[in-house]
Short mmCIF file of C-alpha atoms in Angstrom, two decimals:
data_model
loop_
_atom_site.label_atom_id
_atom_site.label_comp_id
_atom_site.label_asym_id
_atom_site.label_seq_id
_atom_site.Cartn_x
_atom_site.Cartn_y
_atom_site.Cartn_z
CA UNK A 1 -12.04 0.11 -10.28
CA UNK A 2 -8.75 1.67 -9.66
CA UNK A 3 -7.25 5.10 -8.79
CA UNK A 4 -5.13 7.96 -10.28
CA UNK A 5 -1.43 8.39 -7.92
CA UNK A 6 0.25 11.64 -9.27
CA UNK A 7 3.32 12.06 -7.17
CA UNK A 8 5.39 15.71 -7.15
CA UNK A 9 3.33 17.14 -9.49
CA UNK A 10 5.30 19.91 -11.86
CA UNK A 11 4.72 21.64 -15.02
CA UNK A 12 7.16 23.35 -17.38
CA UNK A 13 8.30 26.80 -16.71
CA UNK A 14 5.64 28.71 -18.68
CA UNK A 15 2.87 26.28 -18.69
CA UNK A 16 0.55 26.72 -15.57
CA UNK A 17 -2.32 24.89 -16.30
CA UNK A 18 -2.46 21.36 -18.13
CA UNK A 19 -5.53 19.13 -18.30
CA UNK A 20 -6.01 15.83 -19.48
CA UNK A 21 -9.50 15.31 -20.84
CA UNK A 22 -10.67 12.10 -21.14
CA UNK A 23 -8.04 10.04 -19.09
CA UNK A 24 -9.74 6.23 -18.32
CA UNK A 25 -9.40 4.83 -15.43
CA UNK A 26 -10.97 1.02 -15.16
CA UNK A 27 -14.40 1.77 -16.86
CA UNK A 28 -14.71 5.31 -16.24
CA UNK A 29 -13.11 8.89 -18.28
CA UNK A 30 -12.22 12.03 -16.01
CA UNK A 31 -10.36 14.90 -16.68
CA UNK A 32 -6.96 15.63 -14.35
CA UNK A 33 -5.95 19.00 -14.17
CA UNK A 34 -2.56 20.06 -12.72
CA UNK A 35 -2.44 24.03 -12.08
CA UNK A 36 0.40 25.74 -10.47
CA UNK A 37 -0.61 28.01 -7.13
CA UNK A 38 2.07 30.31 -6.22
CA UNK A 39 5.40 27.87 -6.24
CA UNK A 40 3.45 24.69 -6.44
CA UNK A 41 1.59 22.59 -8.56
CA UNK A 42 -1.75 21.26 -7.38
CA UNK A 43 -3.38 18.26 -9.20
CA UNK A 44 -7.69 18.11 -8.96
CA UNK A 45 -10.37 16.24 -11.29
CA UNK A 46 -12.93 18.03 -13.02
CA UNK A 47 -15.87 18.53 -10.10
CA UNK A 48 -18.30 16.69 -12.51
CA UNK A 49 -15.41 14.19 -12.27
CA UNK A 50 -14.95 14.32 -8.24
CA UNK A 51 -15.89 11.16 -6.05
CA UNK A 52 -16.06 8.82 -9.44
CA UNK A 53 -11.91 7.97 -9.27
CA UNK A 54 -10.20 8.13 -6.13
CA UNK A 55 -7.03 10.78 -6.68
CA UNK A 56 -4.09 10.45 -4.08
CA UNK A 57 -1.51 13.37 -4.60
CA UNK A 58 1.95 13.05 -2.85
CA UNK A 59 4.02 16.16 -2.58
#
């Protein structure tokens, strides 16, 4: 079915949010969303997305 691997995620300086709407994976679309908190940048799917593509996030 297959997975999403997003490792060190970063955005831009001046860009804290970025989603990606629509991104297939196998047979299904989810939206990614990479958000900085603080001095990091987390990377979620949208929670209508959660549990249907497996996300692994290295740091």
């Amino acid at each position: 079915e297959g997975e999403i691997r997003v490792t060190r995620p970063r955005l831009p300086i001046g860009i804290d949010t970025l989603t990606l709407r629509h991104l297939t994976v196998g047979d299904r679309a989810v939206d990614l969303t990479f958000q900085r908190v603080g001095d990091r940048v987390v990377a979620f799917l949208a929670d209508r997305h959660e549990g249907l593509v497996p996300l692994i996030v290295r740091t």
